PDB file of C-alpha atoms in Angstrom:
ATOM      1  CA  MET I   1      34.651   8.850 -16.767  1.00  0.00           C
ATOM      2  CA  ARG I   2      33.343  12.655 -17.062  1.00  0.00           C
ATOM      3  CA  GLN I   3      29.855  11.073 -18.600  1.00  0.00           C
ATOM      4  CA  VAL I   4      29.524   8.437 -16.254  1.00  0.00           C
ATOM      5  CA  LEU I   5      29.963  11.043 -13.449  1.00  0.00           C
ATOM      6  CA  LEU I   6      27.097  13.183 -14.890  1.00  0.00           C
ATOM      7  CA  LEU I   7      24.857  10.397 -15.260  1.00  0.00           C
ATOM      8  CA  LEU I   8      25.603   9.143 -11.652  1.00  0.00           C
ATOM      9  CA  LEU I   9      24.737  13.480 -10.775  1.00  0.00           C
ATOM     10  CA  VAL I  10      21.295  13.252 -12.787  1.00  0.00           C
ATOM     11  CA  SER I  11      20.492   9.974 -11.217  1.00  0.00           C
ATOM     12  CA  THR I  12      20.954  11.351  -7.969  1.00  0.00           C
ATOM     13  CA  LEU I  13      18.938  14.573  -8.339  1.00  0.00           C
ATOM     14  CA  LEU I  14      16.077  12.773 -10.107  1.00  0.00           C
ATOM     15  CA  ALA I  15      15.870  10.574  -7.072  1.00  0.00           C
ATOM     16  CA  SER I  16      15.792  13.249  -4.474  1.00  0.00           C
ATOM     17  CA  ALA I  17      13.269  14.758  -6.628  1.00  0.00           C
ATOM     18  CA  LEU I  18      10.668  12.027  -6.655  1.00  0.00           C
ATOM     19  CA  PRO I  19       8.324  11.827  -3.560  1.00  0.00           C
ATOM     20  CA  LEU I  20       8.531   9.489  -0.997  1.00  0.00           C
ATOM     21  CA  ALA I  21       5.638   7.119  -2.047  1.00  0.00           C
ATOM     22  CA  ALA I  22       7.299   6.879  -5.636  1.00  0.00           C
ATOM     23  CA  TRP I  23       9.955   5.046  -3.821  1.00  0.00           C
ATOM     24  CA  ALA I  24       7.799   2.907  -1.550  1.00  0.00           C
ATOM     25  CA  GLN I  25       6.210   1.635  -4.636  1.00  0.00           C
ATOM     26  CA  ALA I  26       9.062   0.752  -6.643  1.00  0.00           C
ATOM     27  CA  ALA I  27      10.391  -1.274  -3.534  1.00  0.00           C
ATOM     28  CA  GLU I  28       8.407  -4.444  -4.752  1.00  0.00           C
ATOM     29  CA  ALA I  29       8.835  -7.744  -2.678  1.00  0.00           C
ATOM     30  CA  ARG I  30      10.003 -10.574  -4.923  1.00  0.00           C
ATOM     31  CA  LEU I  31       7.402 -12.953  -3.917  1.00  0.00           C
ATOM     32  CA  VAL I  32       3.901 -12.340  -3.052  1.00  0.00           C
ATOM     33  CA  PRO I  33       1.786 -13.839  -0.724  1.00  0.00           C
ATOM     34  CA  PHE I  34      -0.255 -16.778  -2.591  1.00  0.00           C
ATOM     35  CA  ARG I  35      -3.819 -18.624  -1.423  1.00  0.00           C
ATOM     36  CA  GLN I  36      -4.641 -21.974  -2.438  1.00  0.00           C
ATOM     37  CA  GLY I  37      -7.987 -22.942  -1.078  1.00  0.00           C
ATOM     38  CA  SER I  38      -7.836 -22.467   2.659  1.00  0.00           C
ATOM     39  CA  GLN I  39      -3.820 -22.323   2.765  1.00  0.00           C
ATOM     40  CA  TRP I  40      -1.018 -20.135   2.272  1.00  0.00           C
ATOM     41  CA  GLY I  41       2.785 -19.874   0.472  1.00  0.00           C
ATOM     42  CA  TYR I  42       4.574 -17.596  -1.508  1.00  0.00           C
ATOM     43  CA  ALA I  43       4.523 -17.203  -5.418  1.00  0.00           C
ATOM     44  CA  ASP I  44       6.531 -15.102  -7.561  1.00  0.00           C
ATOM     45  CA  ARG I  45       5.530 -12.382  -9.645  1.00  0.00           C
ATOM     46  CA  ARG I  46       4.373 -14.628 -12.322  1.00  0.00           C
ATOM     47  CA  GLY I  47       2.341 -16.867 -10.320  1.00  0.00           C
ATOM     48  CA  ARG I  48       4.490 -19.549  -9.905  1.00  0.00           C
ATOM     49  CA  LEU I  49       4.562 -20.994  -6.403  1.00  0.00           C
ATOM     50  CA  VAL I  50       7.904 -20.604  -4.799  1.00  0.00           C
ATOM     51  CA  LEU I  51       7.694 -21.353  -0.977  1.00  0.00           C
ATOM     52  CA  PRO I  52       4.576 -24.307  -0.483  1.00  0.00           C
ATOM     53  CA  VAL I  53       1.481 -23.349   1.174  1.00  0.00           C
ATOM     54  CA  ARG I  54       1.643 -24.462   4.714  1.00  0.00           C
ATOM     55  CA  TYR I  55       0.441 -21.353   6.253  1.00  0.00           C
ATOM     56  CA  ASP I  56      -2.892 -20.350   7.610  1.00  0.00           C
ATOM     57  CA  GLU I  57      -2.361 -16.837   6.540  1.00  0.00           C
ATOM     58  CA  ALA I  58       0.375 -14.940   4.919  1.00  0.00           C
ATOM     59  CA  GLY I  59       1.749 -11.218   4.739  1.00  0.00           C
ATOM     60  CA  PRO I  60       3.870  -9.063   2.559  1.00  0.00           C
ATOM     61  CA  PHE I  61       7.429  -9.275   2.258  1.00  0.00           C
ATOM     62  CA  ALA I  62       9.199  -6.439   3.218  1.00  0.00           C
ATOM     63  CA  ASP I  63      12.967  -6.607   3.175  1.00  0.00           C
ATOM     64  CA  GLU I  64      13.132 -10.420   2.678  1.00  0.00           C
ATOM     65  CA  LEU I  65      10.756 -10.518   5.967  1.00  0.00           C
ATOM     66  CA  ALA I  66       7.078 -11.440   6.348  1.00  0.00           C
ATOM     67  CA  TRP I  67       4.805 -12.588   9.283  1.00  0.00           C
ATOM     68  CA  VAL I  68       2.862 -15.949   8.651  1.00  0.00           C
ATOM     69  CA  ARG I  69       0.192 -17.089  10.847  1.00  0.00           C
ATOM     70  CA  VAL I  70      -0.331 -21.011  12.022  1.00  0.00           C
ATOM     71  CA  GLY I  71      -3.443 -21.418  14.080  1.00  0.00           C
ATOM     72  CA  THR I  72      -3.881 -18.172  16.167  1.00  0.00           C
ATOM     73  CA  ARG I  73      -0.278 -17.224  16.359  1.00  0.00           C
ATOM     74  CA  TYR I  74       2.136 -15.423  14.197  1.00  0.00           C
ATOM     75  CA  GLY I  75       5.661 -15.107  13.354  1.00  0.00           C
ATOM     76  CA  TYR I  76       8.077 -14.157  11.225  1.00  0.00           C
ATOM     77  CA  ILE I  77       9.977 -16.054   7.829  1.00  0.00           C
ATOM     78  CA  ASP I  78      12.657 -14.840   5.256  1.00  0.00           C
ATOM     79  CA  GLY I  79      12.899 -14.663   1.707  1.00  0.00           C
ATOM     80  CA  SER I  80      13.496 -18.765   1.656  1.00  0.00           C
ATOM     81  CA  GLY I  81      11.187 -19.633   4.117  1.00  0.00           C
ATOM     82  CA  SER I  82      13.396 -19.859   6.913  1.00  0.00           C
ATOM     83  CA  PRO I  83      11.867 -19.398  10.371  1.00  0.00           C
ATOM     84  CA  VAL I  84      13.113 -15.833  11.885  1.00  0.00           C
ATOM     85  CA  THR I  85      11.193 -16.009  15.211  1.00  0.00           C
ATOM     86  CA  PRO I  86       8.908 -18.422  16.718  1.00  0.00           C
ATOM     87  CA  VAL I  87       5.215 -18.512  15.751  1.00  0.00           C
ATOM     88  CA  GLN I  88       4.352 -16.920  19.193  1.00  0.00           C
ATOM     89  CA  TYR I  89       2.485 -13.703  18.858  1.00  0.00           C
ATOM     90  CA  GLU I  90      -0.931 -12.729  19.138  1.00  0.00           C
ATOM     91  CA  ARG I  91      -0.359 -10.007  16.546  1.00  0.00           C
ATOM     92  CA  ALA I  92       2.298  -9.257  13.966  1.00  0.00           C
ATOM     93  CA  GLY I  93       2.790  -6.223  11.618  1.00  0.00           C
ATOM     94  CA  ASN I  94       4.562  -5.516   8.523  1.00  0.00           C
ATOM     95  CA  PHE I  95       8.435  -4.431   8.491  1.00  0.00           C
ATOM     96  CA  GLN I  96       8.546  -1.145   8.126  1.00  0.00           C
ATOM     97  CA  ASN I  97      12.165   1.102   8.870  1.00  0.00           C
ATOM     98  CA  ASN I  98      13.434  -2.018  10.066  1.00  0.00           C
ATOM     99  CA  GLN I  99      11.013  -2.837  12.533  1.00  0.00           C
ATOM    100  CA  ALA I 100       7.711  -4.707  12.993  1.00  0.00           C
ATOM    101  CA  THR I 101       5.113  -4.091  15.800  1.00  0.00           C
ATOM    102  CA  VAL I 102       4.143  -7.356  17.851  1.00  0.00           C
ATOM    103  CA  THR I 103       2.058  -8.108  20.546  1.00  0.00           C
ATOM    104  CA  LEU I 104       3.134 -10.982  22.738  1.00  0.00           C
ATOM    105  CA  ASN I 105       1.412 -12.273  26.419  1.00  0.00           C
ATOM    106  CA  THR I 106      -1.256  -9.135  25.588  1.00  0.00           C
ATOM    107  CA  GLU I 107       2.254  -6.491  25.706  1.00  0.00           C
ATOM    108  CA  THR I 108       2.920  -4.573  22.183  1.00  0.00           C
ATOM    109  CA  PHE I 109       6.392  -3.613  21.445  1.00  0.00           C
ATOM    110  CA  ALA I 110       8.684  -3.420  18.519  1.00  0.00           C
ATOM    111  CA  ILE I 111      11.087  -5.862  17.039  1.00  0.00           C
ATOM    112  CA  ASN I 112      14.119  -5.718  14.953  1.00  0.00           C
ATOM    113  CA  PRO I 113      15.329  -7.883  11.549  1.00  0.00           C
ATOM    114  CA  ALA I 114      16.588 -10.559  14.010  1.00  0.00           C
ATOM    115  CA  GLY I 115      13.632 -10.886  16.060  1.00  0.00           C
ATOM    116  CA  ARG I 116      14.907  -8.775  19.046  1.00  0.00           C
ATOM    117  CA  ARG I 117      12.892  -6.778  21.056  1.00  0.00           C
ATOM    118  CA  LEU I 118      13.641  -2.962  20.305  1.00  0.00           C
ATOM    119  CA  PRO I 119      14.048  -0.862  23.502  1.00  0.00           C
ATOM    120  CA  PRO I 120      11.707   2.250  23.616  1.00  0.00           C
ATOM    121  CA  ALA I 121      14.147   4.872  22.475  1.00  0.00           C
ATOM    122  CA  GLU I 122      15.450   2.932  19.355  1.00  0.00           C
ATOM    123  CA  VAL I 123      11.553   2.766  17.842  1.00  0.00           C
ATOM    124  CA  ALA I 124      11.115   4.676  15.326  1.00  0.00           C
ATOM    125  CA  GLU I 125       8.202   7.134  14.998  1.00  0.00           C
ATOM    126  CA  ALA I 126       5.743   7.123  12.167  1.00  0.00           C
ATOM    127  CA  ALA I 127       6.428   9.926   9.541  1.00  0.00           C
ATOM    128  CA  ASP I 128       4.137  12.740   9.080  1.00  0.00           C
ATOM    129  CA  GLU I 129       2.621  12.960   5.692  1.00  0.00           C
ATOM    130  CA  ASP I 130       2.539  16.344   4.310  1.00  0.00           C
ATOM    131  CA  PRO I 131      -1.302  16.582   3.346  1.00  0.00           C
ATOM    132  CA  LEU I 132      -0.640  19.411   1.008  1.00  0.00           C
ATOM    133  CA  GLU I 133       2.893  18.770  -0.642  1.00  0.00           C
ATOM    134  CA  GLN I 134       1.907  20.029  -4.235  1.00  0.00           C
ATOM    135  CA  GLY I 135       0.662  23.525  -3.335  1.00  0.00           C
ATOM    136  CA  ASP I 136      -2.122  25.671  -1.001  1.00  0.00           C
ATOM    137  CA  LEU I 137      -5.865  25.503  -0.206  1.00  0.00           C
ATOM    138  CA  LEU I 138      -7.710  28.212  -1.485  1.00  0.00           C
ATOM    139  CA  ARG I 139     -11.247  28.800   0.839  1.00  0.00           C
ATOM    140  CA  GLY I 140     -14.101  30.966  -0.524  1.00  0.00           C
ATOM    141  CA  PRO I 141     -16.565  33.147   1.231  1.00  0.00           C
ATOM    142  CA  ASP I 142     -18.732  29.952   1.660  1.00  0.00           C
ATOM    143  CA  GLY I 143     -16.761  27.632   3.199  1.00  0.00           C
ATOM    144  CA  LYS I 144     -15.774  25.495   0.139  1.00  0.00           C
ATOM    145  CA  VAL I 145     -12.411  24.532  -0.651  1.00  0.00           C
ATOM    146  CA  GLY I 146      -9.496  25.020  -3.968  1.00  0.00           C
ATOM    147  CA  PHE I 147      -6.564  24.605  -4.632  1.00  0.00           C
ATOM    148  CA  ARG I 148      -3.443  26.157  -5.806  1.00  0.00           C
ATOM    149  CA  PHE I 149      -0.620  24.336  -7.126  1.00  0.00           C
ATOM    150  CA  THR I 150       2.829  25.626  -6.471  1.00  0.00           C
ATOM    151  CA  ILE I 151       4.472  24.599 -10.133  1.00  0.00           C
ATOM    152  CA  GLY I 152       2.861  25.930 -12.878  1.00  0.00           C
ATOM    153  CA  THR I 153      -0.380  28.655 -12.847  1.00  0.00           C
ATOM    154  CA  ALA I 154      -3.300  25.851 -12.439  1.00  0.00           C
ATOM    155  CA  ARG I 155      -5.993  26.526 -10.239  1.00  0.00           C
ATOM    156  CA  VAL I 156      -9.127  24.815  -8.474  1.00  0.00           C
ATOM    157  CA  PRO I 157     -11.950  26.838  -8.068  1.00  0.00           C
ATOM    158  CA  ALA I 158     -12.923  26.612  -4.176  1.00  0.00           C
ATOM    159  CA  ILE I 159     -16.311  24.714  -5.300  1.00  0.00           C
ATOM    160  CA  TYR I 160     -15.201  21.402  -3.136  1.00  0.00           C
ATOM    161  CA  ASP I 161     -16.075  20.386   0.588  1.00  0.00           C
ATOM    162  CA  GLU I 162     -13.128  18.885   0.859  1.00  0.00           C
ATOM    163  CA  ILE I 163      -9.213  18.206  -0.933  1.00  0.00           C
ATOM    164  CA  LYS I 164      -7.019  15.905  -0.164  1.00  0.00           C
ATOM    165  CA  ASP I 165      -2.963  15.825  -2.023  1.00  0.00           C
ATOM    166  CA  ASN I 166      -2.074  12.466  -3.419  1.00  0.00           C
ATOM    167  CA  TYR I 167       1.680  13.538  -3.740  1.00  0.00           C
ATOM    168  CA  ASN I 168       1.653  12.463  -7.976  1.00  0.00           C
ATOM    169  CA  GLY I 169       0.023  15.293  -9.857  1.00  0.00           C
ATOM    170  CA  LEU I 170      -3.062  14.284  -8.314  1.00  0.00           C
ATOM    171  CA  LEU I 171      -6.078  15.692  -6.576  1.00  0.00           C
ATOM    172  CA  LEU I 172      -8.710  13.850  -4.290  1.00  0.00           C
ATOM    173  CA  VAL I 173     -11.897  16.145  -4.171  1.00  0.00           C
ATOM    174  CA  ARG I 174     -15.222  15.901  -2.721  1.00  0.00           C
ATOM    175  CA  LEU I 175     -18.285  17.249  -3.493  1.00  0.00           C
ATOM    176  CA  GLY I 176     -21.361  16.297  -0.828  1.00  0.00           C
ATOM    177  CA  PRO I 177     -20.909  12.699  -0.223  1.00  0.00           C
ATOM    178  CA  LYS I 178     -18.812  11.708  -3.208  1.00  0.00           C
ATOM    179  CA  TRP I 179     -15.516  11.753  -4.437  1.00  0.00           C
ATOM    180  CA  GLY I 180     -13.826  12.125  -7.990  1.00  0.00           C
ATOM    181  CA  VAL I 181      -9.970  12.787  -9.062  1.00  0.00           C
ATOM    182  CA  LEU I 182      -8.264  15.994 -10.417  1.00  0.00           C
ATOM    183  CA  ASP I 183      -5.118  16.035 -12.476  1.00  0.00           C
ATOM    184  CA  ASN I 184      -2.473  18.618 -12.306  1.00  0.00           C
ATOM    185  CA  ARG I 185      -4.304  21.243 -14.571  1.00  0.00           C
ATOM    186  CA  GLY I 186      -7.394  20.944 -12.412  1.00  0.00           C
ATOM    187  CA  LYS I 187      -9.370  18.620 -14.857  1.00  0.00           C
ATOM    188  CA  LEU I 188     -11.629  15.798 -13.757  1.00  0.00           C
ATOM    189  CA  VAL I 189      -9.675  12.557 -14.436  1.00  0.00           C
ATOM    190  CA  GLN I 190     -12.229  10.819 -12.160  1.00  0.00           C
ATOM    191  CA  PRO I 191     -15.805  11.844 -12.000  1.00  0.00           C
ATOM    192  CA  VAL I 192     -16.989  12.798  -8.655  1.00  0.00           C
ATOM    193  CA  GLN I 193     -18.731   9.162  -8.031  1.00  0.00           C
ATOM    194  CA  TYR I 194     -17.095   7.568  -5.558  1.00  0.00           C
ATOM    195  CA  ASP I 195     -18.329   6.923  -1.953  1.00  0.00           C
ATOM    196  CA  SER I 196     -14.968   7.170  -0.391  1.00  0.00           C
ATOM    197  CA  VAL I 197     -11.411   7.052  -0.989  1.00  0.00           C
ATOM    198  CA  ARG I 198      -8.443   5.717   0.738  1.00  0.00           C
ATOM    199  CA  ARG I 199      -4.872   6.472   0.741  1.00  0.00           C
ATOM    200  CA  GLY I 200      -2.299   4.843   2.864  1.00  0.00           C
ATOM    201  CA  GLY I 201       0.427   2.785   1.935  1.00  0.00           C
ATOM    202  CA  SER I 202       1.796   3.778  -1.774  1.00  0.00           C
ATOM    203  CA  SER I 203      -0.298   6.869  -2.386  1.00  0.00           C
ATOM    204  CA  LEU I 204       0.249   6.340  -5.621  1.00  0.00           C
ATOM    205  CA  LEU I 205      -2.336   3.433  -5.703  1.00  0.00           C
ATOM    206  CA  VAL I 206      -5.391   5.101  -4.439  1.00  0.00           C
ATOM    207  CA  ALA I 207      -8.347   2.609  -3.141  1.00  0.00           C
ATOM    208  CA  VAL I 208     -11.929   3.859  -3.997  1.00  0.00           C
ATOM    209  CA  ARG I 209     -15.517   2.506  -2.899  1.00  0.00           C
ATOM    210  CA  GLN I 210     -18.492   2.669  -5.388  1.00  0.00           C
ATOM    211  CA  ASN I 211     -21.990   1.201  -4.494  1.00  0.00           C
ATOM    212  CA  GLY I 212     -20.147  -0.671  -1.711  1.00  0.00           C
ATOM    213  CA  ARG I 213     -16.969  -2.684  -3.494  1.00  0.00           C
ATOM    214  CA  TRP I 214     -13.615  -1.322  -3.489  1.00  0.00           C
ATOM    215  CA  GLY I 215     -11.023  -1.021  -6.266  1.00  0.00           C
ATOM    216  CA  TYR I 216      -8.166   0.866  -7.159  1.00  0.00           C
ATOM    217  CA  LEU I 217      -6.926   3.966  -9.357  1.00  0.00           C
ATOM    218  CA  GLY I 218      -3.660   3.749 -11.100  1.00  0.00           C
ATOM    219  CA  PRO I 219      -0.611   6.524 -10.886  1.00  0.00           C
ATOM    220  CA  GLU I 220      -2.685   8.345 -13.440  1.00  0.00           C
ATOM    221  CA  GLY I 221      -6.023   8.584 -12.216  1.00  0.00           C
ATOM    222  CA  ARG I 222      -7.345   5.787 -14.558  1.00  0.00           C
ATOM    223  CA  ARG I 223      -9.254   2.685 -12.942  1.00  0.00           C
ATOM    224  CA  LEU I 224      -6.800   0.330 -12.004  1.00  0.00           C
ATOM    225  CA  VAL I 225      -9.336  -2.469 -10.912  1.00  0.00           C
ATOM    226  CA  GLU I 226     -12.741  -1.961 -11.421  1.00  0.00           C
ATOM    227  CA  PRO I 227     -14.585  -1.981  -8.039  1.00  0.00           C
ATOM    228  CA  ARG I 228     -15.727  -5.397  -7.150  1.00  0.00           C
ATOM    229  CA  TYR I 229     -13.527  -5.994  -4.040  1.00  0.00           C
ATOM    230  CA  LEU I 230     -15.577  -6.275  -0.614  1.00  0.00           C
ATOM    231  CA  GLN I 231     -12.795  -5.115   1.403  1.00  0.00           C
ATOM    232  CA  ALA I 232      -9.148  -3.588   0.284  1.00  0.00           C
ATOM    233  CA  ALA I 233      -6.169  -2.928   1.724  1.00  0.00           C
ATOM    234  CA  PRO I 234      -3.727   0.148   0.639  1.00  0.00           C
ATOM    235  CA  PHE I 235      -0.839  -1.582  -1.042  1.00  0.00           C
ATOM    236  CA  PHE I 236       2.224  -2.430   0.337  1.00  0.00           C
ATOM    237  CA  GLY I 237       5.179  -3.746  -1.157  1.00  0.00           C
ATOM    238  CA  GLY I 238       3.923  -3.660  -4.205  1.00  0.00           C
ATOM    239  CA  VAL I 239       0.695  -5.832  -3.382  1.00  0.00           C
ATOM    240  CA  ALA I 240      -2.442  -5.424  -1.549  1.00  0.00           C
ATOM    241  CA  ARG I 241      -4.498  -7.610   0.320  1.00  0.00           C
ATOM    242  CA  VAL I 242      -8.777  -7.989  -0.867  1.00  0.00           C
ATOM    243  CA  GLN I 243     -11.689  -9.827  -0.013  1.00  0.00           C
ATOM    244  CA  THR I 244     -13.214 -11.793  -2.555  1.00  0.00           C
ATOM    245  CA  PRO I 245     -17.151 -11.365  -3.224  1.00  0.00           C
ATOM    246  CA  ALA I 246     -17.313 -14.979  -1.682  1.00  0.00           C
ATOM    247  CA  GLY I 247     -15.664 -13.744   1.605  1.00  0.00           C
ATOM    248  CA  SER I 248     -12.378 -14.931   1.088  1.00  0.00           C
ATOM    249  CA  PHE I 249      -9.106 -12.770   1.317  1.00  0.00           C
ATOM    250  CA  GLY I 250      -6.278 -12.752  -1.499  1.00  0.00           C
ATOM    251  CA  TYR I 251      -3.384 -10.559  -2.766  1.00  0.00           C
ATOM    252  CA  ILE I 252      -3.417  -8.320  -6.298  1.00  0.00           C
ATOM    253  CA  ASP I 253      -0.403  -6.791  -7.595  1.00  0.00           C
ATOM    254  CA  THR I 254       0.171  -3.115  -9.448  1.00  0.00           C
ATOM    255  CA  GLU I 255      -1.289  -4.356 -12.484  1.00  0.00           C
ATOM    256  CA  GLY I 256      -4.375  -5.886 -11.016  1.00  0.00           C
ATOM    257  CA  ARG I 257      -3.127  -9.580 -11.227  1.00  0.00           C
ATOM    258  CA  GLU I 258      -4.873 -12.044  -8.438  1.00  0.00           C
ATOM    259  CA  PHE I 259      -2.525 -14.409  -6.715  1.00  0.00           C
ATOM    260  CA  TRP I 260      -4.733 -17.226  -5.353  1.00  0.00           C
ATOM    261  CA  SER I 261      -6.474 -20.339  -6.330  1.00  0.00           C
ATOM    262  CA  ASP I 262      -9.606 -21.585  -4.591  1.00  0.00           C
ATOM    263  CA  THR I 263      -8.342 -25.134  -5.354  1.00  0.00           C
ATOM    264  CA  GLU I 264      -7.612 -26.708  -2.120  1.00  0.00           C
ATOM    265  CA  THR I 265      -4.215 -28.181  -1.741  1.00  0.00           C
ATOM    266  CA  THR I 266      -3.945 -31.977  -1.446  1.00  0.00           C
ATOM    267  CA  SER I 267      -0.442 -31.428   0.603  1.00  0.00           C
ATOM    268  CA  SER I 268      -0.031 -31.365   4.423  1.00  0.00           C
ATOM    269  CA  LYS I 269       1.514 -28.895   6.141  1.00  0.00           C
TER     270      LYS I 269
END
């Protein structure tokens, strides 16, 4: 019994030590939006179709709720495919913190998981991100910046034009117009070669642009997906929306697997 209690205590302490982004990334949705031709449904993580393709567009699940589009209007479904709201909104966002932002008749407001409108007093404000969670900036006399890690003795010399904290032992650094990645020892794990970087969503998986194409870096800074997409959104619920070189959209998972088929379905809505 004492061993069980000790394990529970250790687990709790580890959980409290993990950055928020790590937990956000761990909460992967059971189903992934799957495009077949021009229609959308949902597949499991192995790519097997679970909810048939019947939508004109589909969004990622969060807490078993996802937005779908039919024509020009949006609504929400649950994990069984049953509607939670009518398909009536002009715009619809992902559920976060048990609420989603929608637009109906040009009015924008938040709804709860039951689809009911939330009064302004109950709408959760977006959490502020701490841009320098791992340490402090060091400024040189010439305006360049470096970094001092809170844990350990590693320091990054003040040779960069900009530094962003990635919350998991990595730093995103800009030198002139290009970006690279440093580890928590101040060593380059990605050369200063990218045209831009994008965090957001899961901070553990950074989107990077090179030669006009987007890809992703993994948690340790290595390339997860080579830059090949025209657009790349942040990861949400373990998936990210990308635009292929052909111009169509689809979703990839955190291992870079693509969830779409360009073959049109013969079934009707």
